[in-house]
Short mmCIF file of C-alpha atoms and ligand atoms in Angstrom, two decimals:
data_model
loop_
_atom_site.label_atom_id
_atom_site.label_comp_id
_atom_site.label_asym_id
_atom_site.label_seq_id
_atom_site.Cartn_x
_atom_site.Cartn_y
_atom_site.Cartn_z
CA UNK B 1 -42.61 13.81 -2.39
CA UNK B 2 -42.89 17.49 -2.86
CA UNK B 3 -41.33 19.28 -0.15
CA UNK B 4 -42.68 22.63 1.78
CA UNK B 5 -41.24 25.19 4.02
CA UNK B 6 -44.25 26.24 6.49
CA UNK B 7 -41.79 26.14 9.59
CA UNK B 8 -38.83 26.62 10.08
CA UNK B 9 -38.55 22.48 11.49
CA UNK B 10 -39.95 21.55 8.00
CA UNK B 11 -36.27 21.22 7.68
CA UNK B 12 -33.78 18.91 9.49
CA UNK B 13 -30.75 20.30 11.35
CA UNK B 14 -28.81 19.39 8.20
CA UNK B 15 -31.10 21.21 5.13
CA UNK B 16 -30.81 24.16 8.07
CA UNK B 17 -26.75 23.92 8.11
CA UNK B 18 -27.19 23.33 3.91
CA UNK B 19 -29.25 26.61 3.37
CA UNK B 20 -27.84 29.05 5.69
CA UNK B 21 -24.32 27.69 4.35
CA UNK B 22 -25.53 28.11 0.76
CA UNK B 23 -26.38 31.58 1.23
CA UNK B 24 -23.22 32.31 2.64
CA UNK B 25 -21.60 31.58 -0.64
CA UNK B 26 -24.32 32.79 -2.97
CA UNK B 27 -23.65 36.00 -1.42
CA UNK B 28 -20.40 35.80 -2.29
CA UNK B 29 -20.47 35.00 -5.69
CA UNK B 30 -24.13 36.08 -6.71
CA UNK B 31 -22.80 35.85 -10.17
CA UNK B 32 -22.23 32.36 -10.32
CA UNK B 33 -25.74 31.63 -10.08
CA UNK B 34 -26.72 33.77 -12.88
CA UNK B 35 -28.48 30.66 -14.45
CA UNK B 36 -29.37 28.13 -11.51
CA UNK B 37 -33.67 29.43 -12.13
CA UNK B 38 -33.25 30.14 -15.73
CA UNK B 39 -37.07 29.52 -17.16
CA UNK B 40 -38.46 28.81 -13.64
CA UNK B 41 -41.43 31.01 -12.15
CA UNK B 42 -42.41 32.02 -8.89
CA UNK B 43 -45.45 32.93 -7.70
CA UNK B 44 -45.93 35.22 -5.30
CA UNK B 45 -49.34 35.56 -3.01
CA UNK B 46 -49.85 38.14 -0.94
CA UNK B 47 -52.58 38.74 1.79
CA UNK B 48 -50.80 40.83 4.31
CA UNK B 49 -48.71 43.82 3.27
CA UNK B 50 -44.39 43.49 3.10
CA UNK B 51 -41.69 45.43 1.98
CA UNK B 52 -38.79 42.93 2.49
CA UNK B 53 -40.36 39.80 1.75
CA UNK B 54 -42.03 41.06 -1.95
CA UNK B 55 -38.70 42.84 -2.89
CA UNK B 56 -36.29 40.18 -1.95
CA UNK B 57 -37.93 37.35 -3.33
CA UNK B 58 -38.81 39.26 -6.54
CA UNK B 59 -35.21 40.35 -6.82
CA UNK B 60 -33.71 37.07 -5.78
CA UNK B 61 -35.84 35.33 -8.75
CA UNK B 62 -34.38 38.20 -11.24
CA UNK B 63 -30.80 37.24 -10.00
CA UNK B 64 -31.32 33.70 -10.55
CA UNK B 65 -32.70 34.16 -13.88
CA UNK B 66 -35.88 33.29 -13.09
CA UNK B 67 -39.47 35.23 -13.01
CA UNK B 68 -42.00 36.40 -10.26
CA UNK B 69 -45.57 37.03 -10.37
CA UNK B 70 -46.77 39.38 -7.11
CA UNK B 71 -50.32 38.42 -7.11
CA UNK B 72 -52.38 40.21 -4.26
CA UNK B 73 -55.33 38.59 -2.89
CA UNK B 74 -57.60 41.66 -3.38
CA UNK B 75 -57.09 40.60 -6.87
CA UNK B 76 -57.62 36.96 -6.81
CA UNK B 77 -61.36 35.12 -6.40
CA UNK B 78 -59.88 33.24 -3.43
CA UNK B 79 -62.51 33.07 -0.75
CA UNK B 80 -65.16 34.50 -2.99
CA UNK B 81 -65.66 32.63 -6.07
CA UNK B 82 -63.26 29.73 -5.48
CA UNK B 83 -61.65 27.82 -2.99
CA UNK B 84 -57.87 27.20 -1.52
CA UNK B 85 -58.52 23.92 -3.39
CA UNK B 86 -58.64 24.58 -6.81
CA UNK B 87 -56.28 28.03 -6.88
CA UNK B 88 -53.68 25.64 -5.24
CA UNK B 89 -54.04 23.07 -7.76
CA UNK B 90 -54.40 25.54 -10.82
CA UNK B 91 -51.18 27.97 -9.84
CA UNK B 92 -48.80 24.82 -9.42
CA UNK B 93 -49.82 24.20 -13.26
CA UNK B 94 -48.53 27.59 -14.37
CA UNK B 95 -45.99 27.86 -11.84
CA UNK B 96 -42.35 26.32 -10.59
CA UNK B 97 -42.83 27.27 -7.08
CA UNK B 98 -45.32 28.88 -4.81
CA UNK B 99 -44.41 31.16 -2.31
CA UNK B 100 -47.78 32.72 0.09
CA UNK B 101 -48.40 35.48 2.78
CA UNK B 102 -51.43 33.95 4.16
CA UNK B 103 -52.91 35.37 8.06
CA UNK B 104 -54.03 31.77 8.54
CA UNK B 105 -51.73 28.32 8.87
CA UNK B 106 -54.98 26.41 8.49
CA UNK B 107 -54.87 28.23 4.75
CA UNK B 108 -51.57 28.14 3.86
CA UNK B 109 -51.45 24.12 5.23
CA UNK B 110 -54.75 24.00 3.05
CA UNK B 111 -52.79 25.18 0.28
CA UNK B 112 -49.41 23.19 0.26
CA UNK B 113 -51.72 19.99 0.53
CA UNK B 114 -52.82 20.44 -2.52
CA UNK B 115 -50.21 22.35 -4.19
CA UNK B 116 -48.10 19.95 -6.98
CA UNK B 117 -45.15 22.45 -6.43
CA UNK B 118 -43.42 23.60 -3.52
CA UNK B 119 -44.74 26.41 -1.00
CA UNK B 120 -42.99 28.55 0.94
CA UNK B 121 -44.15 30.24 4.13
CA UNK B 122 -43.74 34.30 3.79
CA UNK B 123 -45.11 34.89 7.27
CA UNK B 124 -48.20 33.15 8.62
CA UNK B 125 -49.87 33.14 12.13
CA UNK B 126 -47.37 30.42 13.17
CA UNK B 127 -44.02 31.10 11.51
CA UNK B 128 -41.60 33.16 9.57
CA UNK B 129 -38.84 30.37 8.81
CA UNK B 130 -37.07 32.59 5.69
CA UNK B 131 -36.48 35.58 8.65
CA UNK B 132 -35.26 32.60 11.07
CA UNK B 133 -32.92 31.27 8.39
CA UNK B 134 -31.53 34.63 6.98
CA UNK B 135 -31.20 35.54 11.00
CA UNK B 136 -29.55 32.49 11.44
CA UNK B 137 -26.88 33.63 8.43
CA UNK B 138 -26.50 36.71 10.26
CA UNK B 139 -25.49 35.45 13.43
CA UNK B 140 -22.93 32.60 11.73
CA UNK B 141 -21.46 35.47 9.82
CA UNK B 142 -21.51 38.14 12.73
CA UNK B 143 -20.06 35.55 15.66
CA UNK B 144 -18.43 33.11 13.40
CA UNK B 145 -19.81 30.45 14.69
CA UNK B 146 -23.93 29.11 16.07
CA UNK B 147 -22.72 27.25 18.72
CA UNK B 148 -23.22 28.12 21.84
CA UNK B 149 -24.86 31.13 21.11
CA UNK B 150 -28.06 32.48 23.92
CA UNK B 151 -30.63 34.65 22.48
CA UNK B 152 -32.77 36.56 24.30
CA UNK B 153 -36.47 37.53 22.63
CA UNK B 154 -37.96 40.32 24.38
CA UNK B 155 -42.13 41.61 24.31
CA UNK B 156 -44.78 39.69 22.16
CA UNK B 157 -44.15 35.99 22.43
CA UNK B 158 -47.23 34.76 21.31
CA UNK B 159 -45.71 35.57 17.43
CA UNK B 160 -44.59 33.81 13.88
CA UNK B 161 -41.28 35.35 14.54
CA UNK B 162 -40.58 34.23 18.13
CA UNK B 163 -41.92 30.46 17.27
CA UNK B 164 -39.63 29.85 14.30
CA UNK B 165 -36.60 31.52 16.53
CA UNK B 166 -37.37 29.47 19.51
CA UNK B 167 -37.57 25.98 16.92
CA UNK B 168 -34.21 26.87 15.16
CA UNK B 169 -32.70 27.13 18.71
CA UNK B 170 -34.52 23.71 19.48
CA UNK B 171 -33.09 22.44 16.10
CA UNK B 172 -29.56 23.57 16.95
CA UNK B 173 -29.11 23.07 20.37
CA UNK B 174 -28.55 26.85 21.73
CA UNK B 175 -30.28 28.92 24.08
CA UNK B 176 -33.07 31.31 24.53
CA UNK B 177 -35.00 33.46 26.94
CA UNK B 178 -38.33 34.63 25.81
CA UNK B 179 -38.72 37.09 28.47
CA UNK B 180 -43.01 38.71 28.28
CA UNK B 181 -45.67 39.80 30.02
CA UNK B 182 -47.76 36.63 31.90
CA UNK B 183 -51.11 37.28 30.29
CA UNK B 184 -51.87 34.68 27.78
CA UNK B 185 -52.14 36.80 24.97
CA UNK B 186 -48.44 37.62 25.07
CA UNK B 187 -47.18 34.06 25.86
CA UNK B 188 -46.42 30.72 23.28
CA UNK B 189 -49.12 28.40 22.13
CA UNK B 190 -49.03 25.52 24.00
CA UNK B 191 -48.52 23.31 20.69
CA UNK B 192 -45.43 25.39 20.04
CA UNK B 193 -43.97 24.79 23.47
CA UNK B 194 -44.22 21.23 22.87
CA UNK B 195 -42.42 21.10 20.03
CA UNK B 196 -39.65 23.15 21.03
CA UNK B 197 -39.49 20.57 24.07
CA UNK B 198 -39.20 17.89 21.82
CA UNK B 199 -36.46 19.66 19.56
CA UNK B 200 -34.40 20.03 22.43
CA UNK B 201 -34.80 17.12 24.37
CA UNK B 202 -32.84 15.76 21.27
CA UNK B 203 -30.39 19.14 20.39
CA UNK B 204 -29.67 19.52 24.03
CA UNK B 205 -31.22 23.14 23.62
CA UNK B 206 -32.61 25.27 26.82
CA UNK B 207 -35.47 27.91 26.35
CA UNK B 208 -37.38 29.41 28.93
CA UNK B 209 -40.48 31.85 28.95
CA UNK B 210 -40.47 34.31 31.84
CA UNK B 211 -41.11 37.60 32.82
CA UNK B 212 -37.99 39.32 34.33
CA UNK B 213 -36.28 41.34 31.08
CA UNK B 214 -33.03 41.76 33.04
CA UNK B 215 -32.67 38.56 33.59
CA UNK B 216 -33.50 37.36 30.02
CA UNK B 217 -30.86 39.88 28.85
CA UNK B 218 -28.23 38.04 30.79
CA UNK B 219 -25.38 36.48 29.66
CA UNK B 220 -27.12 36.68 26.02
CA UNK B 221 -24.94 37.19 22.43
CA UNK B 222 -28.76 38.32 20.53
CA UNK B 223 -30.90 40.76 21.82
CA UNK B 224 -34.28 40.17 19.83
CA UNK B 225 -37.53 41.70 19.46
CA UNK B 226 -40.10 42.01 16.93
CA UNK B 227 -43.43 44.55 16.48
CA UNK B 228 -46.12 45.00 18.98
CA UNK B 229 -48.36 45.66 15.81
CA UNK B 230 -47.82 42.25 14.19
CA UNK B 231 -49.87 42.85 10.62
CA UNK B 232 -53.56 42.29 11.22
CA UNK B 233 -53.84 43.47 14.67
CA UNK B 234 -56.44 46.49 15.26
CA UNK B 235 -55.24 49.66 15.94
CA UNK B 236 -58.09 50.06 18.30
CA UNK B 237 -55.35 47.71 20.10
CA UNK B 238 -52.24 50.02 19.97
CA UNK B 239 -51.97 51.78 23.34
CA UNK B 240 -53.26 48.87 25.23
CA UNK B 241 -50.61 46.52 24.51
CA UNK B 242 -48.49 49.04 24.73
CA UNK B 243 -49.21 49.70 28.19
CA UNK B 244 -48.67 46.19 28.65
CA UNK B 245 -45.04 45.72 26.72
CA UNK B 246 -43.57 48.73 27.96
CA UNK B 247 -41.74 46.59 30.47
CA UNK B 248 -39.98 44.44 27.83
CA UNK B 249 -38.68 47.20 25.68
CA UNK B 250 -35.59 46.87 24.45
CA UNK B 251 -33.54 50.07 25.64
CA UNK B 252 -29.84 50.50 26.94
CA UNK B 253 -30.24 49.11 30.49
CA UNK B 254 -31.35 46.21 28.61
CA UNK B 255 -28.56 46.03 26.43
CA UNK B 256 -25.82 46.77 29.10
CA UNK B 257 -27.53 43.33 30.48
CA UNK B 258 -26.33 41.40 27.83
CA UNK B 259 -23.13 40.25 27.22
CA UNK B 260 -20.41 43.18 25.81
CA UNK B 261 -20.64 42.45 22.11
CA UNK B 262 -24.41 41.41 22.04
CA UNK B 263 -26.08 42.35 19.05
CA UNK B 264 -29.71 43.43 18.85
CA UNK B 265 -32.10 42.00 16.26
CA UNK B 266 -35.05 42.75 14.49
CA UNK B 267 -37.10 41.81 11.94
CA UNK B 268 -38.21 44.69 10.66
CA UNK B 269 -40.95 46.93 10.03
CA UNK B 270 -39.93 48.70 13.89
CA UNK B 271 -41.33 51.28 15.58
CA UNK B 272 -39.17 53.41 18.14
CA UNK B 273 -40.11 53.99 21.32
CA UNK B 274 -42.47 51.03 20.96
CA UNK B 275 -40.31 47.69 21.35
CA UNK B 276 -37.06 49.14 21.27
CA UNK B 277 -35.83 52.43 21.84
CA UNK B 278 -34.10 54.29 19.03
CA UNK B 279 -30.96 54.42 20.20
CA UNK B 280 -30.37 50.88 19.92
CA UNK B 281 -32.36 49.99 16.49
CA UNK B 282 -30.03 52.91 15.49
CA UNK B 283 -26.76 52.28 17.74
CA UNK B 284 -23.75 50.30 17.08
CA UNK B 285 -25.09 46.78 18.05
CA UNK B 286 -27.67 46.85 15.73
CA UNK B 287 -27.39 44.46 12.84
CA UNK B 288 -31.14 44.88 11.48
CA UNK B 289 -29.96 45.38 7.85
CA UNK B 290 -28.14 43.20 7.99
CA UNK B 291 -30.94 41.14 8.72
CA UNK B 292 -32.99 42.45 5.77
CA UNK B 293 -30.20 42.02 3.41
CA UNK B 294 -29.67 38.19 4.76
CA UNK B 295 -33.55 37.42 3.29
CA UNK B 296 -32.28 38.14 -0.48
CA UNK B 297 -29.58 35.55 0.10
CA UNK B 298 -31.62 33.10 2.31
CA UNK B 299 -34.27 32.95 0.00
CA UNK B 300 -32.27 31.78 -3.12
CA UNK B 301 -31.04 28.99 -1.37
CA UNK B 302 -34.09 28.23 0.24
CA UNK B 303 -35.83 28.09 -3.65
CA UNK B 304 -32.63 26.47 -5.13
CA UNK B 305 -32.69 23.84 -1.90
CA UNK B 306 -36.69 22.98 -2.80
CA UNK B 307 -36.59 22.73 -6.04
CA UNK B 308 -33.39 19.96 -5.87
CA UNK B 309 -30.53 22.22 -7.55
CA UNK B 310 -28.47 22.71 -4.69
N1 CP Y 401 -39.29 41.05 8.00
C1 CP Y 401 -40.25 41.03 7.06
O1 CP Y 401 -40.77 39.97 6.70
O2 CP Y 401 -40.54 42.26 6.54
P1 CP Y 401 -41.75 42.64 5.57
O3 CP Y 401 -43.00 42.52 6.36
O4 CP Y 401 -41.45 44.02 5.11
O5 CP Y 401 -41.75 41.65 4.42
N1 NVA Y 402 -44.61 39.53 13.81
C1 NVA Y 402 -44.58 40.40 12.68
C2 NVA Y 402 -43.51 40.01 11.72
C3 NVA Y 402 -43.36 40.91 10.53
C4 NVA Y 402 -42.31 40.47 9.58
C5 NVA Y 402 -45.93 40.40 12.00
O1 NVA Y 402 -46.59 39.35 11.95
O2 NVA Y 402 -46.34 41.44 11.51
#
């Protein structure tokens, strides 16, 4: 069976543990795996902008020894001339693996069903499981350890970001506050509460969605937030939600909150003075590029992991 990553929990505890520990050594010794995609092609679709995501998956490919195709749907006669159907099923006969940037999961799902080679998830309306991964390498290599971590996810819950967070906590049995404003726009799908129930009632793991920031912020290792302006969202938009998220920014009295050596997270693109301020993104806690540089390292072992290498 050909295996996807469209969430992060399209992988058990153990593939988790495999890939995030994979990275760790790939980073290490990048030149060992010189080889490991030597002939192999990846192709790249993109219908939402990136800078991370394009540049460390092309440049993870190059480092392997393999090849990547950016492909933007502007381009492509998705939608207009042809259907999810047959560009799924005519890439996977050109290509090794499939990697998409779709707005939609009902697309991408559309597309791994009847992709013949594996897809990977680069940010949908549901999840962001190479961030959550590389994050996850970020915090093992910052703390030293996952267990028994608390994270605390601060402004627009209803988010890919926040959903593959709060399922990697579910799949490892930690802890998370998603502290956010009560209006339904801000808050978790129902379906993705479920499963994070579900995840923990067998991990052990504790998550709850309230509104207090201060109290989120307690007792917490990560600080995390994420954009206000998740890609696709009208502008017309901005200072509305603004207005509403201004009371989970992430600022200093935040920060003193948490525990002493808390670090604050992000995924990246951030704006100061919107979810954080910028004397945290840009203080001595932060660990955001370190972040960004996780995803180059992530992402090999994610590619290496689906297409049965290592
Ligand atoms: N974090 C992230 O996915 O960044 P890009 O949107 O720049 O790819
Ligand atoms: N929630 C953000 C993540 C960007 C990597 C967005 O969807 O734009």
């Amino acid at each position: 069976m050909i295996r996807h990553l469209l969430k992060v929990s399209d992988f058990s505890r153990e593939e988790c543990i495999h890939v995030i520990e994979n990275a760790i050594k790939i980073k290490a010794a990048p030149e060992k795996y010189r080889k490991s995609l030597d002939g192999k092609t990846l192709l790249m679709i993109f219908e939402k902008p990136s800078l991370r995501t394009r540049v460390s998956f092309e440049t993870g490919m190059t480092q392997l020894g393999g090849h990547a195709i950016f492909y933007s749907i502007k381009d492509s006669p998705l939608g207009k001339k042809e259907n999810i159907h047959d560009t799924a099923k005519s890439a996977s006969r050109y290509v090794d693996l499939i990697a998409a940037r779709l707005y939609k999961r009902q697309d991408l799902k559309e597309f791994a069903r009847y992709s013949d080679v594996p897809v990977i998830n680069m940010l949908d309306d549901f999840a962001h499981p190479c961030q959550v991964l590389g994050d996850f390498q970020t915090i093992r290599e910052k703390k030293g350890r996952l267990d028994g971590i608390k994270i605390a996810y601060f402004g627009d819950a209803r988010n890919n970001v926040t959903y593959d967070l709060m399922r990697l906590v579910g799949i490892f049995g930690l802890r998370i506050d998603v502290a956010c404003p009560a209006n339904p726009e801000f808050r978790p799908e129902k379906e993705v509460l479920e499963e994070v129930k579900s995840l923990a009632s067998q991990s052990g793991a504790t998550f709850r969605i309230i509104n207090d920031p201060m109290d989120a912020a307690k007792d917490s290792d990560i600080i995390y937030t994420d954009s206000w302006m998740s890609y696709g969202i009208s502008e017309d938009l901005e200072e509305k939600r603004k207005k509403i998220l201004m009371p989970f920014q992430v600022n200093s009295k935040i920060m003193a909150n948490a525990k002493k050596d808390a670090l604050f997270m992000h995924c990246l693109p951030a704006k100061r003075g919107h979810e954080q301020t910028a004397d945290v993104i840009d203080g001595p806690q932060s660990i955001v590029f370190d972040q960004a540089e996780n995803r180059l390292h992530v992402q090999k072992a994610i590619m290496l992991f689906l297409l049965g290498i290592t």
